[in-house]
mmCIF file of C-alpha atoms in Angstrom:
data_model
loop_
_atom_site.group_PDB
_atom_site.id
_atom_site.type_symbol
_atom_site.label_atom_id
_atom_site.label_comp_id
_atom_site.label_asym_id
_atom_site.label_seq_id
_atom_site.Cartn_x
_atom_site.Cartn_y
_atom_site.Cartn_z
ATOM 1 C CA MET A 6 -2.904 -11.123 10.331
ATOM 2 C CA LYS A 7 -3.687 -12.668 7.085
ATOM 3 C CA LEU A 8 -2.040 -11.691 3.450
ATOM 4 C CA ILE A 9 -4.174 -12.418 0.436
ATOM 5 C CA ILE A 10 -1.855 -12.909 -2.309
ATOM 6 C CA GLY A 11 -2.960 -11.571 -5.790
ATOM 7 C CA TRP A 12 -1.907 -13.848 -8.096
ATOM 8 C CA ASP A 13 -1.311 -12.780 -11.912
ATOM 9 C CA PRO A 14 -0.315 -15.766 -14.252
ATOM 10 C CA GLN A 15 1.357 -12.875 -16.674
ATOM 11 C CA ASP A 16 3.565 -11.610 -13.677
ATOM 12 C CA LYS A 17 7.178 -13.406 -14.690
ATOM 13 C CA GLN A 18 8.980 -12.465 -11.611
ATOM 14 C CA GLN A 19 5.899 -13.239 -9.488
ATOM 15 C CA VAL A 20 6.660 -10.499 -7.086
ATOM 16 C CA ALA A 21 3.468 -10.722 -5.315
ATOM 17 C CA LEU A 22 3.841 -14.399 -4.745
ATOM 18 C CA THR A 23 7.737 -14.354 -3.142
ATOM 19 C CA TRP A 24 7.102 -11.463 -1.364
ATOM 20 C CA GLY A 25 3.971 -12.847 0.110
ATOM 21 C CA TRP A 26 5.434 -15.769 1.098
ATOM 22 C CA TRP A 27 8.090 -14.073 2.160
ATOM 23 C CA LEU A 28 6.207 -11.307 4.262
ATOM 24 C CA ALA A 29 4.430 -14.628 5.949
ATOM 25 C CA GLN A 30 7.654 -16.536 7.060
ATOM 26 C CA LYS A 31 8.571 -13.406 8.683
ATOM 27 C CA LEU A 32 6.086 -11.810 10.581
ATOM 28 C CA PRO A 33 4.480 -14.578 10.910
ATOM 29 C CA ALA A 34 0.831 -14.257 9.260
ATOM 30 C CA GLN A 35 -1.795 -16.873 7.869
ATOM 31 C CA VAL A 36 -1.528 -16.650 3.829
ATOM 32 C CA GLU A 37 -3.790 -17.335 1.316
ATOM 33 C CA VAL A 38 -3.605 -17.287 -2.911
ATOM 34 C CA VAL A 39 -6.409 -15.876 -4.703
ATOM 35 C CA SER A 40 -6.258 -15.801 -8.590
ATOM 36 C CA VAL A 41 -8.987 -13.782 -10.716
ATOM 37 C CA VAL A 42 -10.187 -15.130 -14.102
ATOM 38 C CA PRO A 43 -10.813 -13.062 -16.557
ATOM 39 C CA PRO A 44 -14.869 -13.176 -17.642
ATOM 40 C CA LEU A 45 -15.288 -14.596 -20.969
ATOM 41 C CA PRO A 46 -15.297 -12.423 -24.047
ATOM 42 C CA GLY A 47 -18.828 -11.421 -25.095
ATOM 43 C CA GLY A 48 -20.702 -12.821 -22.144
ATOM 44 C CA PRO A 49 -23.039 -15.646 -21.712
ATOM 45 C CA MET A 50 -25.210 -14.224 -24.579
ATOM 46 C CA LEU A 51 -22.335 -14.861 -27.502
ATOM 47 C CA LEU A 52 -22.204 -18.262 -25.960
ATOM 48 C CA THR A 53 -25.477 -19.199 -25.172
ATOM 49 C CA GLY A 54 -26.714 -22.378 -27.213
ATOM 50 C CA ARG A 55 -22.749 -23.017 -28.196
ATOM 51 C CA ALA A 56 -21.482 -24.239 -24.715
ATOM 52 C CA ASP A 57 -22.095 -25.069 -21.432
ATOM 53 C CA LEU A 58 -21.420 -21.679 -19.416
ATOM 54 C CA ASN A 59 -20.311 -23.536 -15.936
ATOM 55 C CA ALA A 60 -18.417 -26.190 -17.626
ATOM 56 C CA LEU A 61 -16.447 -23.711 -19.345
ATOM 57 C CA ASP A 62 -16.033 -21.436 -16.070
ATOM 58 C CA ARG A 63 -15.003 -25.034 -14.268
ATOM 59 C CA GLU A 64 -12.432 -26.465 -17.038
ATOM 60 C CA ARG A 65 -10.937 -22.576 -17.188
ATOM 61 C CA LYS A 66 -11.178 -22.256 -13.442
ATOM 62 C CA GLU A 67 -9.059 -25.896 -13.025
ATOM 63 C CA GLU A 68 -6.660 -24.871 -15.525
ATOM 64 C CA ARG A 69 -5.685 -21.456 -13.495
ATOM 65 C CA ALA A 70 -5.612 -23.483 -10.441
ATOM 66 C CA GLU A 71 -2.960 -26.116 -11.794
ATOM 67 C CA MET A 72 -0.749 -22.982 -13.037
ATOM 68 C CA ALA A 73 -1.093 -21.553 -10.025
ATOM 69 C CA ARG A 74 -0.337 -24.810 -7.848
ATOM 70 C CA GLU A 75 3.017 -25.231 -9.819
ATOM 71 C CA ARG A 76 3.820 -21.378 -9.355
ATOM 72 C CA ALA A 77 3.229 -21.409 -5.601
ATOM 73 C CA VAL A 78 5.143 -24.797 -5.253
ATOM 74 C CA GLN A 79 8.102 -23.087 -7.171
ATOM 75 C CA VAL A 80 8.317 -20.012 -4.438
ATOM 76 C CA THR A 81 7.765 -22.044 -1.221
ATOM 77 C CA GLY A 82 9.677 -25.126 -2.301
ATOM 78 C CA GLU A 83 9.330 -27.804 0.292
ATOM 79 C CA GLY A 84 6.777 -25.793 2.465
ATOM 80 C CA ALA A 85 2.853 -26.403 1.559
ATOM 81 C CA PRO A 86 1.585 -24.569 -0.873
ATOM 82 C CA PRO A 87 -0.868 -21.668 0.669
ATOM 83 C CA PRO A 88 -4.607 -22.160 0.414
ATOM 84 C CA LEU A 89 -5.741 -21.291 -3.186
ATOM 85 C CA GLU A 90 -9.188 -19.764 -4.694
ATOM 86 C CA ILE A 91 -9.708 -19.506 -8.288
ATOM 87 C CA ARG A 92 -12.495 -16.267 -8.922
ATOM 88 C CA VAL A 93 -14.117 -15.086 -12.046
ATOM 89 C CA GLY A 94 -14.449 -11.667 -12.847
ATOM 90 C CA GLN A 95 -12.232 -8.399 -12.427
ATOM 91 C CA PRO A 96 -9.329 -8.833 -10.320
ATOM 92 C CA ALA A 97 -9.056 -5.373 -8.339
ATOM 93 C CA ARG A 98 -12.599 -5.715 -7.390
ATOM 94 C CA GLU A 99 -12.646 -9.903 -6.566
ATOM 95 C CA LEU A 100 -9.324 -9.021 -4.446
ATOM 96 C CA LYS A 101 -11.349 -6.493 -2.410
ATOM 97 C CA SER A 102 -14.221 -8.478 -2.364
ATOM 98 C CA ARG A 103 -12.480 -11.105 -0.646
ATOM 99 C CA GLY A 104 -10.610 -8.495 1.077
ATOM 100 C CA ASP A 105 -13.710 -7.518 3.112
ATOM 101 C CA GLU A 106 -14.386 -10.940 3.706
ATOM 102 C CA VAL A 107 -11.701 -11.515 5.977
ATOM 103 C CA GLU A 108 -10.674 -9.248 9.161
ATOM 104 C CA GLY A 109 -7.340 -7.906 9.565
ATOM 105 C CA SER A 110 -6.259 -9.076 6.302
ATOM 106 C CA VAL A 111 -3.420 -7.171 3.851
ATOM 107 C CA LEU A 112 -3.795 -7.347 0.229
ATOM 108 C CA VAL A 113 -0.109 -8.128 -1.427
ATOM 109 C CA VAL A 114 -0.606 -7.250 -4.871
ATOM 110 C CA GLY A 115 2.337 -6.804 -7.976
ATOM 111 C CA SER A 116 2.673 -3.128 -8.658
ATOM 112 C CA GLY A 117 2.594 -4.778 -12.188
ATOM 113 C CA ASN A 118 3.667 -3.012 -15.796
ATOM 114 C CA ARG A 119 1.823 -0.227 -16.767
ATOM 115 C CA LYS A 120 0.443 -0.940 -20.215
ATOM 116 C CA TRP A 121 -0.060 2.385 -23.327
ATOM 117 C CA PHE A 122 -4.524 1.474 -22.060
ATOM 118 C CA GLU A 123 -3.453 1.972 -18.587
ATOM 119 C CA ALA A 124 -2.615 5.773 -18.669
ATOM 120 C CA LEU A 125 -6.172 6.160 -17.402
ATOM 121 C CA THR A 126 -7.562 3.305 -16.228
ATOM 122 C CA GLY A 127 -4.945 2.106 -14.164
ATOM 123 C CA THR A 128 -3.258 -1.359 -13.372
ATOM 124 C CA THR A 129 -4.980 -3.722 -10.961
ATOM 125 C CA ALA A 130 -3.098 -2.561 -8.349
ATOM 126 C CA ASP A 131 -4.001 1.481 -9.029
ATOM 127 C CA ARG A 132 -7.854 0.347 -9.274
ATOM 128 C CA LEU A 133 -7.407 -1.806 -5.721
ATOM 129 C CA LEU A 134 -5.639 0.647 -4.082
ATOM 130 C CA ARG A 135 -8.452 3.014 -5.384
ATOM 131 C CA LEU A 136 -10.985 0.346 -4.005
ATOM 132 C CA SER A 137 -9.641 -0.892 -0.918
ATOM 133 C CA ALA A 138 -11.038 -0.958 2.548
ATOM 134 C CA ARG A 139 -7.797 -3.221 3.677
ATOM 135 C CA PRO A 140 -4.068 -2.342 3.551
ATOM 136 C CA VAL A 141 -2.761 -3.068 0.137
ATOM 137 C CA PHE A 142 1.250 -4.063 0.161
ATOM 138 C CA VAL A 143 2.317 -2.953 -3.289
ATOM 139 C CA ALA A 144 5.380 -5.122 -3.924
ATOM 140 C CA ARG A 145 7.774 -4.086 -5.977
ATOM 141 C CA GLY A 146 11.906 -5.640 -6.780
ATOM 142 C CA SER A 147 13.648 -8.310 -5.262
ATOM 143 C CA VAL A 148 13.073 -10.072 -1.769
ATOM 144 C CA PRO A 149 15.633 -8.804 1.009
ATOM 145 C CA GLU A 150 17.480 -10.946 3.535
ATOM 146 C CA GLY A 151 15.719 -8.061 5.686
ATOM 147 C CA VAL A 152 13.974 -4.888 5.895
ATOM 148 C CA GLY A 153 16.487 -2.683 7.659
ATOM 149 C CA ARG A 154 14.321 0.347 7.884
ATOM 150 C CA ILE A 155 10.890 1.282 7.563
ATOM 151 C CA LEU A 156 9.878 5.291 6.684
ATOM 152 C CA ALA A 157 6.739 6.560 6.917
ATOM 153 C CA PRO A 158 6.300 9.922 5.578
ATOM 154 C CA VAL A 159 3.404 11.965 7.995
ATOM 155 C CA ASP A 160 1.997 14.838 6.992
ATOM 156 C CA LEU A 161 0.509 15.375 10.368
ATOM 157 C CA SER A 162 -2.735 15.265 9.388
ATOM 158 C CA LEU A 163 -5.706 12.921 11.416
ATOM 159 C CA GLN A 164 -4.854 10.267 9.119
ATOM 160 C CA SER A 165 -1.143 10.597 10.354
ATOM 161 C CA GLU A 166 -1.351 8.759 13.632
ATOM 162 C CA PRO A 167 -3.063 5.061 12.207
ATOM 163 C CA VAL A 168 -0.569 5.148 9.494
ATOM 164 C CA VAL A 169 2.024 5.699 12.127
ATOM 165 C CA LYS A 170 0.231 2.520 13.732
ATOM 166 C CA GLU A 171 0.287 0.571 11.338
ATOM 167 C CA ALA A 172 4.486 1.578 10.278
ATOM 168 C CA ALA A 173 4.957 0.321 13.813
ATOM 169 C CA ARG A 174 3.286 -3.097 13.598
ATOM 170 C CA TRP A 175 5.128 -4.023 10.492
ATOM 171 C CA ALA A 176 8.772 -2.623 11.885
ATOM 172 C CA HIS A 177 7.864 -4.535 15.183
ATOM 173 C CA GLY A 178 7.309 -7.652 13.248
ATOM 174 C CA LEU A 179 10.059 -7.716 10.628
ATOM 175 C CA GLY A 180 12.918 -6.606 13.091
ATOM 176 C CA ALA A 181 12.956 -3.033 11.373
ATOM 177 C CA GLU A 182 14.020 0.343 12.741
ATOM 178 C CA LEU A 183 10.890 2.625 11.743
ATOM 179 C CA LEU A 184 11.381 6.477 10.887
ATOM 180 C CA LEU A 185 8.720 8.755 11.056
ATOM 181 C CA PHE A 186 9.459 11.578 8.316
ATOM 182 C CA HIS A 187 7.898 14.733 7.708
ATOM 183 C CA LEU A 188 8.274 17.517 4.879
ATOM 184 C CA PRO A 189 7.183 20.951 6.230
ATOM 185 C CA ARG A 190 4.929 23.566 4.839
ATOM 186 C CA ARG A 191 4.563 26.990 6.668
ATOM 187 C CA GLU A 192 1.184 27.944 7.877
ATOM 188 C CA TRP A 193 0.174 31.666 7.987
ATOM 189 C CA SER A 194 1.401 33.949 10.650
ATOM 190 C CA ALA A 195 0.079 35.348 13.600
ATOM 191 C CA ALA A 196 -0.093 38.681 12.109
ATOM 192 C CA PHE A 197 -1.758 37.356 9.193
ATOM 193 C CA MET A 198 -4.518 35.779 11.053
ATOM 194 C CA ALA A 199 -4.821 39.447 12.659
ATOM 195 C CA GLY A 200 -5.154 41.156 9.311
ATOM 196 C CA GLU A 201 -1.853 43.193 10.105
ATOM 197 C CA VAL A 202 -0.809 41.994 6.954
ATOM 198 C CA SER A 203 -1.646 41.184 3.381
ATOM 199 C CA HIS A 204 -1.038 37.920 2.055
ATOM 200 C CA ARG A 205 1.984 39.051 -0.198
ATOM 201 C CA ASP A 206 3.704 40.473 2.465
ATOM 202 C CA PRO A 207 6.667 37.946 3.437
ATOM 203 C CA ALA A 208 5.081 38.213 6.881
ATOM 204 C CA ALA A 209 2.514 36.394 5.845
ATOM 205 C CA LEU A 210 4.166 33.221 6.582
ATOM 206 C CA GLU A 211 5.598 31.915 9.965
ATOM 207 C CA ASP A 212 9.289 31.499 10.422
ATOM 208 C CA PRO A 213 10.728 28.508 8.787
ATOM 209 C CA GLU A 214 12.337 27.675 12.039
ATOM 210 C CA ARG A 215 9.459 27.906 13.773
ATOM 211 C CA ALA A 216 7.610 25.548 10.879
ATOM 212 C CA ARG A 217 10.124 22.837 11.668
ATOM 213 C CA SER A 218 10.532 22.962 14.983
ATOM 214 C CA ARG A 219 6.632 22.741 15.133
ATOM 215 C CA ALA A 220 7.121 19.343 13.115
ATOM 216 C CA PHE A 221 9.607 17.827 15.356
ATOM 217 C CA THR A 222 7.300 18.292 18.405
ATOM 218 C CA ALA A 223 4.471 16.649 16.239
ATOM 219 C CA LEU A 224 6.611 13.993 15.166
ATOM 220 C CA GLU A 225 8.093 12.803 18.409
ATOM 221 C CA GLU A 226 4.540 12.776 20.009
ATOM 222 C CA LEU A 227 3.697 9.990 17.629
ATOM 223 C CA ALA A 228 7.085 8.631 18.089
ATOM 224 C CA GLU A 229 6.677 8.692 22.215
ATOM 225 C CA GLY A 230 2.966 6.658 21.108
ATOM 226 C CA VAL A 231 5.159 3.866 19.451
ATOM 227 C CA ARG A 232 7.324 3.894 22.085
ATOM 228 C CA GLU A 233 5.163 2.915 24.673
ATOM 229 C CA GLU A 234 3.831 0.289 22.758
ATOM 230 C CA TYR A 235 7.020 -1.501 21.613
ATOM 231 C CA PRO A 236 9.715 -0.398 23.734
ATOM 232 C CA ASP A 237 12.337 -1.933 21.893
ATOM 233 C CA LEU A 238 11.357 -0.734 18.846
ATOM 234 C CA PRO A 239 14.019 1.836 17.360
ATOM 235 C CA VAL A 240 12.104 4.658 16.492
ATOM 236 C CA ARG A 241 13.450 8.289 15.099
ATOM 237 C CA VAL A 242 11.459 10.950 13.203
ATOM 238 C CA GLU A 243 13.500 14.005 10.611
ATOM 239 C CA VAL A 244 12.402 16.775 9.472
ATOM 240 C CA GLY A 245 13.183 17.147 5.589
ATOM 241 C CA GLU A 246 13.661 20.474 4.113
ATOM 242 C CA ASP A 247 10.355 22.475 2.626
ATOM 243 C CA GLY A 248 10.011 23.434 -0.565
ATOM 244 C CA GLY A 249 9.240 21.118 -3.931
ATOM 245 C CA HIS A 250 6.683 18.663 -4.253
ATOM 246 C CA ALA A 251 5.966 16.680 -1.467
ATOM 247 C CA ALA A 252 6.512 12.989 -3.405
ATOM 248 C CA ASP A 253 10.140 14.233 -4.946
ATOM 249 C CA GLY A 254 11.208 14.517 -0.923
ATOM 250 C CA ILE A 255 9.749 11.767 0.197
ATOM 251 C CA LEU A 256 10.937 9.642 -2.630
ATOM 252 C CA ALA A 257 14.391 11.247 -2.609
ATOM 253 C CA ARG A 258 14.351 10.573 1.349
ATOM 254 C CA VAL A 259 13.661 6.898 0.260
ATOM 255 C CA GLU A 260 16.873 6.533 -2.391
ATOM 256 C CA SER A 261 19.219 8.268 0.162
ATOM 257 C CA GLY A 262 18.456 6.063 3.389
ATOM 258 C CA GLN A 263 18.415 2.259 2.545
ATOM 259 C CA VAL A 264 14.700 2.278 3.254
ATOM 260 C CA GLY A 265 13.398 -1.209 2.716
ATOM 261 C CA LEU A 266 9.197 -0.795 3.411
ATOM 262 C CA LEU A 267 7.373 2.276 2.402
ATOM 263 C CA VAL A 268 4.375 2.984 4.369
ATOM 264 C CA THR A 269 1.996 5.593 3.556
ATOM 265 C CA GLY A 270 -1.944 6.886 3.934
ATOM 266 C CA THR A 271 -4.627 8.494 1.460
ATOM 267 C CA HIS A 272 -6.959 10.288 2.309
ATOM 268 C CA GLY A 273 -10.752 10.956 2.105
ATOM 269 C CA VAL A 274 -13.360 7.892 2.819
ATOM 270 C CA GLY A 275 -15.912 9.054 0.028
ATOM 271 C CA PHE A 276 -16.589 8.524 -3.945
ATOM 272 C CA LEU A 277 -14.437 11.037 -5.302
ATOM 273 C CA ASP A 278 -11.585 10.501 -2.699
ATOM 274 C CA ARG A 279 -11.576 7.085 -3.443
ATOM 275 C CA MET A 280 -11.329 7.779 -7.395
ATOM 276 C CA ILE A 281 -8.498 10.407 -6.559
ATOM 277 C CA LEU A 282 -5.634 8.945 -4.345
ATOM 278 C CA GLY A 283 -4.147 12.474 -4.206
ATOM 279 C CA SER A 284 -0.978 13.287 -6.376
ATOM 280 C CA VAL A 285 1.357 12.646 -3.266
ATOM 281 C CA ALA A 286 0.340 9.608 -2.780
ATOM 282 C CA GLU A 287 -0.203 8.259 -6.443
ATOM 283 C CA SER A 288 3.344 9.826 -7.602
ATOM 284 C CA VAL A 289 4.956 7.707 -4.565
ATOM 285 C CA ILE A 290 3.172 4.861 -4.564
ATOM 286 C CA GLN A 291 4.088 4.121 -8.671
ATOM 287 C CA ARG A 292 7.647 5.951 -8.476
ATOM 288 C CA ALA A 293 8.944 4.203 -5.349
ATOM 289 C CA PRO A 294 12.183 1.793 -5.488
ATOM 290 C CA CYS A 295 11.185 -0.168 -2.693
ATOM 291 C CA PRO A 296 7.560 -2.041 -2.197
ATOM 292 C CA VAL A 297 4.974 0.095 -0.347
ATOM 293 C CA LEU A 298 2.466 -0.645 2.308
ATOM 294 C CA VAL A 299 -0.989 1.465 1.733
ATOM 295 C CA VAL A 300 -3.257 2.078 4.448
ATOM 296 C CA PRO A 301 -5.936 3.453 3.263
ATOM 297 C CA ALA A 302 -8.015 6.132 5.382
ATOM 298 C CA ARG A 303 -11.472 3.547 5.123
ATOM 299 C CA ALA A 304 -9.401 1.017 6.920
ATOM 300 C CA VAL A 305 -9.572 3.486 10.131
ATOM 301 C CA ALA A 306 -12.949 3.884 9.899
ATOM 302 C CA ASP A 307 -14.080 0.165 9.359
ATOM 303 C CA ASP A 308 -11.251 -0.840 11.944
ATOM 304 C CA GLY A 309 -9.674 -2.736 9.199
ATOM 305 C CA VAL A 310 -5.910 -2.887 10.060
ATOM 306 C CA GLY A 311 -4.880 -6.502 11.729
ATOM 307 C CA ASP A 312 -2.352 -6.946 14.397
ATOM 308 C CA VAL A 313 1.524 -8.123 13.212
#
């Protein structure tokens, strides 16, 4: 695995850099820092005849590189600073491009402080999550001594298995417990499917206990697959209470259970699906109190998930 850390000079806490370096030592993994310099205001047309554009770009890159090296040395201490690459362009697109170039990479970014003009456009992390075919680690909060528990909420769709596999890799690498969590949603009953009752009839939906039992069985099947691959990895399954918004239920479980890392997936590989992550995933990513590892559906199709 290679961690590609997106370094933002405006991040006073250096959250992405600190988390990325800590993860690289714990997993262990290779690490690289990428910092993106925004394009010059007004573009080349305004600067033609006034300055050497290539010289300006070189000067801006060198200035950014020096800043990045200073921060990297502060984070790594006596360790050798990680490789550094400076690019010019839009941060999310350039990070996505670098991730595409490195097989098995994971992009590490800070969650960012949402500014007023980013209510619609989103932060760099938001935009990257919509673009990336690689897993994205959204860093948040202080780095702990260890990650005791990794929570993987699964909806038991086709995307569940790759999310669980990636969560298991990270739990194995970090020496953490893996908790597979599901909030049940009842399906149409056999009586409704047979046309014996209308959708307004309470019997149109299956019995709540049957829904919980079905979910528990499905979770155990996923857990057994993890135990076969990682016999020493502690894996538990848990079915939450039906009702309410799924994001609220997931976040409540995070806050109540000493969760150090949340692993979630996104759905869809088309243009519209990439523009809209989905209300549950987006809400969880924005509101989670801990770091979130996001496994995009495209990472499965492209076989982009790397081994820890």
